[in-house]
PDB file of C-alpha atoms in Angstrom:
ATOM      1  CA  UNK A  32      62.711  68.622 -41.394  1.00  0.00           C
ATOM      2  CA  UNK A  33      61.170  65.160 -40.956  1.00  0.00           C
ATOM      3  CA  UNK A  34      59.056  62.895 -39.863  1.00  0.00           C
ATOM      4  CA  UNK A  35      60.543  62.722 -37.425  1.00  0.00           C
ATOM      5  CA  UNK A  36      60.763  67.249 -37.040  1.00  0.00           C
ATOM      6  CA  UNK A  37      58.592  69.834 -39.069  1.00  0.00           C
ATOM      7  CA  UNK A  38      60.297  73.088 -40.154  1.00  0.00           C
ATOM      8  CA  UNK A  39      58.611  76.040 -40.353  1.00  0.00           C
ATOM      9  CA  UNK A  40      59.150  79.677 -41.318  1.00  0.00           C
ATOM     10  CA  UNK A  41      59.661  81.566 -38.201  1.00  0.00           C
ATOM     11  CA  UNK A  42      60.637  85.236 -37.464  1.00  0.00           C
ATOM     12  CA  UNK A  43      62.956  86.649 -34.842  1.00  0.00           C
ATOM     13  CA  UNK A  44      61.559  88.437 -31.653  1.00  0.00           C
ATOM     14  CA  UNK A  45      62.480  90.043 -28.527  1.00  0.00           C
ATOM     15  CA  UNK A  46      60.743  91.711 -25.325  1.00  0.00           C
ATOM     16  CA  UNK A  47      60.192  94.584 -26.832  1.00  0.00           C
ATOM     17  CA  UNK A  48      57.268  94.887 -29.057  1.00  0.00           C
ATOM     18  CA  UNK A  49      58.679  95.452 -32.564  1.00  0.00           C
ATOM     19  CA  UNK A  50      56.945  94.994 -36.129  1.00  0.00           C
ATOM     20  CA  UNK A  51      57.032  91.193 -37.798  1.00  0.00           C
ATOM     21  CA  UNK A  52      59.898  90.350 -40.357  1.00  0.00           C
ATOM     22  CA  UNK A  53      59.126  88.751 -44.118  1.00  0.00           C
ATOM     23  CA  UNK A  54      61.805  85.888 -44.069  1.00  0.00           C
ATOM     24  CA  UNK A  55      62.087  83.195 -46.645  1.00  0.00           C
ATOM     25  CA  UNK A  56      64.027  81.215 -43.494  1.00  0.00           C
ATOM     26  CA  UNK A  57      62.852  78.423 -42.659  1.00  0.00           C
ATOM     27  CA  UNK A  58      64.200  77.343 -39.141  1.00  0.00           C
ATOM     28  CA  UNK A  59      63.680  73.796 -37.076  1.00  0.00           C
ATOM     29  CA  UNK A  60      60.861  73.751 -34.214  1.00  0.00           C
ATOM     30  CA  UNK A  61      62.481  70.782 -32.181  1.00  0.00           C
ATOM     31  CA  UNK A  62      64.078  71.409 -29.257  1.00  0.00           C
ATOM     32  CA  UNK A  63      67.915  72.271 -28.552  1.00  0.00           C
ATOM     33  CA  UNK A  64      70.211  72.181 -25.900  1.00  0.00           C
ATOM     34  CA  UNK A  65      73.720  73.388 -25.794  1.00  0.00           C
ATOM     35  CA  UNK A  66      74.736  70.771 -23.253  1.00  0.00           C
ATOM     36  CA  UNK A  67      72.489  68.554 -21.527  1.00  0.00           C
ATOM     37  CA  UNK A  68      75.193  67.916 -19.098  1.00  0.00           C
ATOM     38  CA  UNK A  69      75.334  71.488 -17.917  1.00  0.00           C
ATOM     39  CA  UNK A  70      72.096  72.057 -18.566  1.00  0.00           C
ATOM     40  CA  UNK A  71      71.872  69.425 -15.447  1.00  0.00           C
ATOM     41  CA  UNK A  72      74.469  70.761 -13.436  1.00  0.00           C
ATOM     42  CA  UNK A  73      72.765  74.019 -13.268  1.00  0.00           C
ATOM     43  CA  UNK A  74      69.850  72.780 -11.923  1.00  0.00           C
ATOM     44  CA  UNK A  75      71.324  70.697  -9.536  1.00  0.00           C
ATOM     45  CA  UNK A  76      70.328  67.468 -11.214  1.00  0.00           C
ATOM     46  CA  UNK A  77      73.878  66.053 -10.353  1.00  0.00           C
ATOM     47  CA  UNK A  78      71.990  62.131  -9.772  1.00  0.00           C
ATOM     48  CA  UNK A  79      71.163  62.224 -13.410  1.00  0.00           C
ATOM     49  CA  UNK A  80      74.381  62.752 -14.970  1.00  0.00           C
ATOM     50  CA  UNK A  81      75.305  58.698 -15.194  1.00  0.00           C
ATOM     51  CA  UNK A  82      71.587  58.001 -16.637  1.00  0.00           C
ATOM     52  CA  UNK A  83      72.142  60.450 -19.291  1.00  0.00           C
ATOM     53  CA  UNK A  84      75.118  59.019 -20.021  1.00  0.00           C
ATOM     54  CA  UNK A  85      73.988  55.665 -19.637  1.00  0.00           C
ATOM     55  CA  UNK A  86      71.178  56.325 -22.472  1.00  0.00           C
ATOM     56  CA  UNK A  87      73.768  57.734 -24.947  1.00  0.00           C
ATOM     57  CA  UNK A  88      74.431  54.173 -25.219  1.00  0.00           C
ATOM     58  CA  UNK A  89      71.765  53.196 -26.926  1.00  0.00           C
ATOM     59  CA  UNK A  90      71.160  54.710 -30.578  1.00  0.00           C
ATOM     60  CA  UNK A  91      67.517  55.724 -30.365  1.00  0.00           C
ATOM     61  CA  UNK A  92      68.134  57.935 -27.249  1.00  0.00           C
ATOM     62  CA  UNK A  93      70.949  59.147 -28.182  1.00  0.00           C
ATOM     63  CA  UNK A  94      69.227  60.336 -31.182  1.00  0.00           C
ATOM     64  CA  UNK A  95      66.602  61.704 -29.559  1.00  0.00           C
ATOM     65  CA  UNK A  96      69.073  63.595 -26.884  1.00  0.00           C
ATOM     66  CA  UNK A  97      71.228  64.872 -30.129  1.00  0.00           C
ATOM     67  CA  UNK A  98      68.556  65.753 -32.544  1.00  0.00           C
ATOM     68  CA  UNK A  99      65.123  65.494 -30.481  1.00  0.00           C
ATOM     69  CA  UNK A 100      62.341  64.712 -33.177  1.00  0.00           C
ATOM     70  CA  UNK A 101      64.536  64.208 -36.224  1.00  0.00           C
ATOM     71  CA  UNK A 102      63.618  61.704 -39.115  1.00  0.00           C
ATOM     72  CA  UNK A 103      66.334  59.332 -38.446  1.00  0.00           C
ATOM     73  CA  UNK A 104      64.976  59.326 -34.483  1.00  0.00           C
ATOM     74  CA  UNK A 105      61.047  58.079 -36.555  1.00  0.00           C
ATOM     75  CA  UNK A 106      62.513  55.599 -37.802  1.00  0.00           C
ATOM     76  CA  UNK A 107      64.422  54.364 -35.764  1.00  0.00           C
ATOM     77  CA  UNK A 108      61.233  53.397 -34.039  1.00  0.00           C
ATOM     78  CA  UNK A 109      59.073  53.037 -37.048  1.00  0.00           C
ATOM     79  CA  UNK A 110      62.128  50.505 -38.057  1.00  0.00           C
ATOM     80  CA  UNK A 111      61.667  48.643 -34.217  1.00  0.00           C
ATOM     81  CA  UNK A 112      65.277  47.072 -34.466  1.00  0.00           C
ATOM     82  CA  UNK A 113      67.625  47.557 -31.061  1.00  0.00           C
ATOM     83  CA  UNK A 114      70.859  48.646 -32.235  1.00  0.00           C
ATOM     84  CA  UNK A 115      73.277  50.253 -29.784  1.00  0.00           C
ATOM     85  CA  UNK A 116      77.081  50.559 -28.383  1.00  0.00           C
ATOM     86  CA  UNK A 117      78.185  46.618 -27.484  1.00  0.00           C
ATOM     87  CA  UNK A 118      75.904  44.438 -25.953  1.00  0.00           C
ATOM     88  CA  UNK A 119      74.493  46.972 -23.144  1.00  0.00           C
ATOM     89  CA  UNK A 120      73.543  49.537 -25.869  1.00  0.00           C
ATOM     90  CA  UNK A 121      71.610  46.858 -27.642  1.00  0.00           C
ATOM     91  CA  UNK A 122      69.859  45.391 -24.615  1.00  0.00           C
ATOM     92  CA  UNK A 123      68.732  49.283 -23.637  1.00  0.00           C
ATOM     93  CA  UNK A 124      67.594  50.150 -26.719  1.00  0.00           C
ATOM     94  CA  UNK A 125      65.563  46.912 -27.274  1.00  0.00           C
ATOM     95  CA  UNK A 126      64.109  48.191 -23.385  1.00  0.00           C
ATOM     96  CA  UNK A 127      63.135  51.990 -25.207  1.00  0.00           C
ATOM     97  CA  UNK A 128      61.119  50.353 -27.725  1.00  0.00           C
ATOM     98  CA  UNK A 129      58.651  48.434 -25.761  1.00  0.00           C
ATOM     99  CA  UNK A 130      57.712  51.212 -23.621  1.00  0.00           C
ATOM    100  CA  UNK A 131      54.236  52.169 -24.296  1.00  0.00           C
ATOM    101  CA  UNK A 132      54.555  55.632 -25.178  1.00  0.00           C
ATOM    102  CA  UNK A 133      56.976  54.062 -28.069  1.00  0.00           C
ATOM    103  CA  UNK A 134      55.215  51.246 -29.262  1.00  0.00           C
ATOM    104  CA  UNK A 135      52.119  54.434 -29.645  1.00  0.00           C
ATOM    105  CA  UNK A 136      54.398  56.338 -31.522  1.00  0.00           C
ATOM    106  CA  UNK A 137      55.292  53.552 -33.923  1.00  0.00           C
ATOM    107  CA  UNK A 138      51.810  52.690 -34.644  1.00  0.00           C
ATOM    108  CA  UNK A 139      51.479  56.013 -37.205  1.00  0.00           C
ATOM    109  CA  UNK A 140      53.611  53.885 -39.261  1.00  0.00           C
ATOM    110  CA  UNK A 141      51.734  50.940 -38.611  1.00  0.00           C
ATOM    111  CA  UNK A 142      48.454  52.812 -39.306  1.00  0.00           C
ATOM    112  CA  UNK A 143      49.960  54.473 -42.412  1.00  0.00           C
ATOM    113  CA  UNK A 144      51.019  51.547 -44.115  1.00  0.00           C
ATOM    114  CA  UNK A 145      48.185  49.178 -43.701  1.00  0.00           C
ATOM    115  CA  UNK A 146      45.948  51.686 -44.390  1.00  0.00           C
ATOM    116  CA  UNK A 147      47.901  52.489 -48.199  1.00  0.00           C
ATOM    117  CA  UNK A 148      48.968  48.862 -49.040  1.00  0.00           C
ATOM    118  CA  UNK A 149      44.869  48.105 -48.513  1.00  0.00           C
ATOM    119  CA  UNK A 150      44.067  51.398 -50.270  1.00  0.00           C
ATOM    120  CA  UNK A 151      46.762  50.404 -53.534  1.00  0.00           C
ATOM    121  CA  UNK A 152      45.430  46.453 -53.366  1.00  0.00           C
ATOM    122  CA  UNK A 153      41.411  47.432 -53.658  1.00  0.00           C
ATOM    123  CA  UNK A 154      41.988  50.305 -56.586  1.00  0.00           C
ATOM    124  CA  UNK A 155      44.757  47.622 -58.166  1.00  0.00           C
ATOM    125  CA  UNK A 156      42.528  45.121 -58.678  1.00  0.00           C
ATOM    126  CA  UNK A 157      39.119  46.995 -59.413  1.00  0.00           C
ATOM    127  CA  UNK A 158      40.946  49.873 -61.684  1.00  0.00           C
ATOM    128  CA  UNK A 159      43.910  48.169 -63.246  1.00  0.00           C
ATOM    129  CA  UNK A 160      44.626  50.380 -65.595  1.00  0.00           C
ATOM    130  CA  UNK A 161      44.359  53.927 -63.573  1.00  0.00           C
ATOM    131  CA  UNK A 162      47.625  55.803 -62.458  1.00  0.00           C
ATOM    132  CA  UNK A 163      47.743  55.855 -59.009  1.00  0.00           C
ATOM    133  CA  UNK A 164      50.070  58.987 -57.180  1.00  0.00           C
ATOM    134  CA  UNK A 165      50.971  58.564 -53.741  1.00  0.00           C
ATOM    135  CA  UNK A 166      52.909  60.867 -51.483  1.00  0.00           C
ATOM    136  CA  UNK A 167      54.504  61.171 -48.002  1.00  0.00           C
ATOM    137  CA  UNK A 168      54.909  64.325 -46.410  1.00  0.00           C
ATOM    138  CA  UNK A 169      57.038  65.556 -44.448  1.00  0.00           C
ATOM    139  CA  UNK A 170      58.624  62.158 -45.849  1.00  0.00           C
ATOM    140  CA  UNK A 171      61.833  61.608 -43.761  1.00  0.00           C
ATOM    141  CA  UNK A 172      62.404  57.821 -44.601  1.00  0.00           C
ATOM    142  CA  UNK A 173      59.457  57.103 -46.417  1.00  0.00           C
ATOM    143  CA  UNK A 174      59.220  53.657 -44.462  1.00  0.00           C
ATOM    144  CA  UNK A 175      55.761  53.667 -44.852  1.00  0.00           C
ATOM    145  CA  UNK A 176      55.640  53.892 -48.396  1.00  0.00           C
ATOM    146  CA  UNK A 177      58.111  51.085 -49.016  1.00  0.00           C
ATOM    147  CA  UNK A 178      57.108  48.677 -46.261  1.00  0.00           C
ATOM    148  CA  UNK A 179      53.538  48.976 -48.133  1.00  0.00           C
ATOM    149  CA  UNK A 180      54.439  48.537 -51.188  1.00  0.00           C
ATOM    150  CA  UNK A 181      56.484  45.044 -49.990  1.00  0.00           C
ATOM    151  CA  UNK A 182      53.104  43.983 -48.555  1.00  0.00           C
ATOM    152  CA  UNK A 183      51.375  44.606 -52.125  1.00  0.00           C
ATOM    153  CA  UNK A 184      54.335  42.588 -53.868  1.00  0.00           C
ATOM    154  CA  UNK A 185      53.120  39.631 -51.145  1.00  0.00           C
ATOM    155  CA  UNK A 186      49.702  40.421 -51.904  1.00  0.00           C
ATOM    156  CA  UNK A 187      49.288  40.689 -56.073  1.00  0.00           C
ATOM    157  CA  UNK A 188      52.607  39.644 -56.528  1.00  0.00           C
ATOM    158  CA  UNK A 189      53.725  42.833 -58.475  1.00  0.00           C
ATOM    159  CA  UNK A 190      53.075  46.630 -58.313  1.00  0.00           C
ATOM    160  CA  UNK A 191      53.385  48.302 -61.839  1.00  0.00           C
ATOM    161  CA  UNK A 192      55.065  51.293 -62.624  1.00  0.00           C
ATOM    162  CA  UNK A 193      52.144  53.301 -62.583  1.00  0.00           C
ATOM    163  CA  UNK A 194      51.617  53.522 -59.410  1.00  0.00           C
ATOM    164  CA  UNK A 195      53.827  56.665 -58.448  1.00  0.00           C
ATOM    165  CA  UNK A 196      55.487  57.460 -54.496  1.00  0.00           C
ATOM    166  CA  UNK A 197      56.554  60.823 -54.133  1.00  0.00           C
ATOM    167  CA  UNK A 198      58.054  62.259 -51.102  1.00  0.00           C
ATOM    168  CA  UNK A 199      57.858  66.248 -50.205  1.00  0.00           C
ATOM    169  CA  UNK A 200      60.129  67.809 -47.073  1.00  0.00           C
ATOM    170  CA  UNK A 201      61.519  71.173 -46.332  1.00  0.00           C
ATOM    171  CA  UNK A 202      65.189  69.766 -45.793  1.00  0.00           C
ATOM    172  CA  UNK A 203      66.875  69.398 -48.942  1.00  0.00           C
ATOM    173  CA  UNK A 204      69.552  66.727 -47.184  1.00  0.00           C
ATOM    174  CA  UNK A 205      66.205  64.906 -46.355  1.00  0.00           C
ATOM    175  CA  UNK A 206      65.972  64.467 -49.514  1.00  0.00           C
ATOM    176  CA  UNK A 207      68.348  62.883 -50.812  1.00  0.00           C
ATOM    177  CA  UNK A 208      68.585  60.185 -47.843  1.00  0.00           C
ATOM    178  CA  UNK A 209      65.027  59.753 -49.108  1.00  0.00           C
ATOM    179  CA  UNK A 210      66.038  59.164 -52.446  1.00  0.00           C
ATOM    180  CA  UNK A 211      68.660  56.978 -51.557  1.00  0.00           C
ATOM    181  CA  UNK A 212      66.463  54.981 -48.885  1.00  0.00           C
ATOM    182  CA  UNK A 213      63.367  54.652 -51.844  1.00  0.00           C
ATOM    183  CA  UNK A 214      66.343  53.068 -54.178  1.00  0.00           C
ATOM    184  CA  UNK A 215      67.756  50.323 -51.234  1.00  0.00           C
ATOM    185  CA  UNK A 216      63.935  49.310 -50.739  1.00  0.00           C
ATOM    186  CA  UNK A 217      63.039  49.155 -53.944  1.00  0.00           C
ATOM    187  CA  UNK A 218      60.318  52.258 -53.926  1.00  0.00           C
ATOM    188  CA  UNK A 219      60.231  53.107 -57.883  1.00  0.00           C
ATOM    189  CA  UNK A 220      59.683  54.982 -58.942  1.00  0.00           C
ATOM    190  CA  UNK A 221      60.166  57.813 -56.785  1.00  0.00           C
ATOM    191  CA  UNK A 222      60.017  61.615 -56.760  1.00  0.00           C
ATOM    192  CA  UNK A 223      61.402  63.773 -54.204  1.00  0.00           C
ATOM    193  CA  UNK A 224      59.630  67.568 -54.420  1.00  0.00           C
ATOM    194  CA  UNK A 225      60.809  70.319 -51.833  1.00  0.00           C
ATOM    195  CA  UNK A 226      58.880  72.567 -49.823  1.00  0.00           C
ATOM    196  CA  UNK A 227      56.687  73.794 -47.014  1.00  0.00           C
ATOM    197  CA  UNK A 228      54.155  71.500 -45.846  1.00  0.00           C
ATOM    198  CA  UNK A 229      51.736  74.156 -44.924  1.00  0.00           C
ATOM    199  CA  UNK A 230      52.173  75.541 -48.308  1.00  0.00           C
ATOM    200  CA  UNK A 231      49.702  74.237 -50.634  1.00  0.00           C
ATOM    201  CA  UNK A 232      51.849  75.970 -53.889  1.00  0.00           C
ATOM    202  CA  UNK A 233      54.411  73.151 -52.790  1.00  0.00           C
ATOM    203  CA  UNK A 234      52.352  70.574 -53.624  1.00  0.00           C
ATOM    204  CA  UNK A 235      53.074  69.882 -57.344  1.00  0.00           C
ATOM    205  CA  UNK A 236      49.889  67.983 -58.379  1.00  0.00           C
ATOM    206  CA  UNK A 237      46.978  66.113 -57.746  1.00  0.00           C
ATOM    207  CA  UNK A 238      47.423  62.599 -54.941  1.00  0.00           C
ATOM    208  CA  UNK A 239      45.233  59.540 -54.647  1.00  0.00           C
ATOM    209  CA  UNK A 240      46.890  58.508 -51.290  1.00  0.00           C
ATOM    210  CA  UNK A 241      48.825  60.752 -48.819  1.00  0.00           C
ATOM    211  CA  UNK A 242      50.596  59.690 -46.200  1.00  0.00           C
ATOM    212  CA  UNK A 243      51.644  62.592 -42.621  1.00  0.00           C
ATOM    213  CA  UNK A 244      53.507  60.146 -40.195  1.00  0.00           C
ATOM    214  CA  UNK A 245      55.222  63.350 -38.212  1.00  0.00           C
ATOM    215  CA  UNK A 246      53.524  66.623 -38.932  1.00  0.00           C
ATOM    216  CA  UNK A 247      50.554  67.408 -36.137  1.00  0.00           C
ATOM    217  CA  UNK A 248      52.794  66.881 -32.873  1.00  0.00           C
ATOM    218  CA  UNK A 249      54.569  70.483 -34.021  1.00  0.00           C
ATOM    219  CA  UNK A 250      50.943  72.319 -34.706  1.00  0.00           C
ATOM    220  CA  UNK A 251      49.546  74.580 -32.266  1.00  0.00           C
ATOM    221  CA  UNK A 252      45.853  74.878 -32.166  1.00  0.00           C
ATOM    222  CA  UNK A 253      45.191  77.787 -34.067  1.00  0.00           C
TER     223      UNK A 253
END
């Protein structure tokens, strides 16, 4: 699960009323299609077959056709950097990210990290010696985190090595690109912790600061 989509346990049902299952499973809320393609053709959408395939050209909706609501598909957009096949794939995905409805779902990230690189700035200066825990959860790519922490550097000109980033997700894989993203950018230290966001046994301590970039579009009300 990401940021980008939440896991959840889940149990299996049919039409007939039968008694709920225990399950340690989790399984992935976001959408899936066998084939979008035939998925078209059966509805006799036959007009959008060369847009579809037109958008697989660009990496963000391809993502988002592939894997709808995956980390990698956040941050592509939290990232806002048109990459694509050749020169057309580029130029469409630079055209995704300044729709509105993107440029909305970027500001979480923009929200998140102002709102934490403010939050470590104020307690670094007035409580200099405190240790400061900060987490991201579900974390995906913990952009957040490290863009913020970049804007303290700017800011103090250093961030010591008591301020802690951890990052908790369901998906172990997650993980570890999380790991390996926190290293590239410079997030240290940082502590990956598995588990269920709605779980509050998964949380392994006390935060300061948490950050929840891609977590409420997959609640129902209750």
């Amino acid at each position: 699960g990401d940021h980008r989509g939440w896991n959840a346990r889940g149990d299996a049902g049919s039409h007939r009323r039968v008694p709920p299952l225990v399950t340690g499973v989790f399984y992935n809320r976001t959408r899936r299609s066998s084939s979008i393609p035939h998925s078209l053709l059966r509805r006799g959408r036959v007009l959008d077959l060369p847009v579809y395939y037109l958008l697989r050209f660009s990496d963000l909706a391809r993502e988002g056709l592939e894997h709808s609501g995956s980390h990698r598909f956040a941050d592509h957009i939290y990232r806002s950097v048109p990459s694509g096949r050749g020169a057309i794939g580029r130029w469409l995905d630079a055209r995704l990210l300044r729709l509105p409805a993107v440029r909305s779902f970027r500001f979480r990230y923009l929200a998140a990290r102002d709102e934490l690189a403010a939050f470590l700035i104020e307690r670094l200066q007035h409580d200099p010696h405190r240790t400061l825990d900060v987490l991201s959860v579900p974390c995906g790519m913990p952009r957040e985190l490290a863009d913020a922490s970049a804007l303290v550097r700017r800011r103090i000109d250093d961030l010591p090595s008591r301020v802690r980033f951890h990052g908790l997700d369901l998906d172990p894989t997650v993980l570890e690109e999380a790991q390996h993203f926190a290293g590239q950018h410079g997030l240290r230290p940082f502590e990956t912790h598995q588990g269920d966001a709605l779980d509050f046994s998964a949380y392994p301590q006390r935060f300061d600061f948490i950050t929840c970039t891609g977590l409420a579009e997959f609640l129902d009300d209750d």
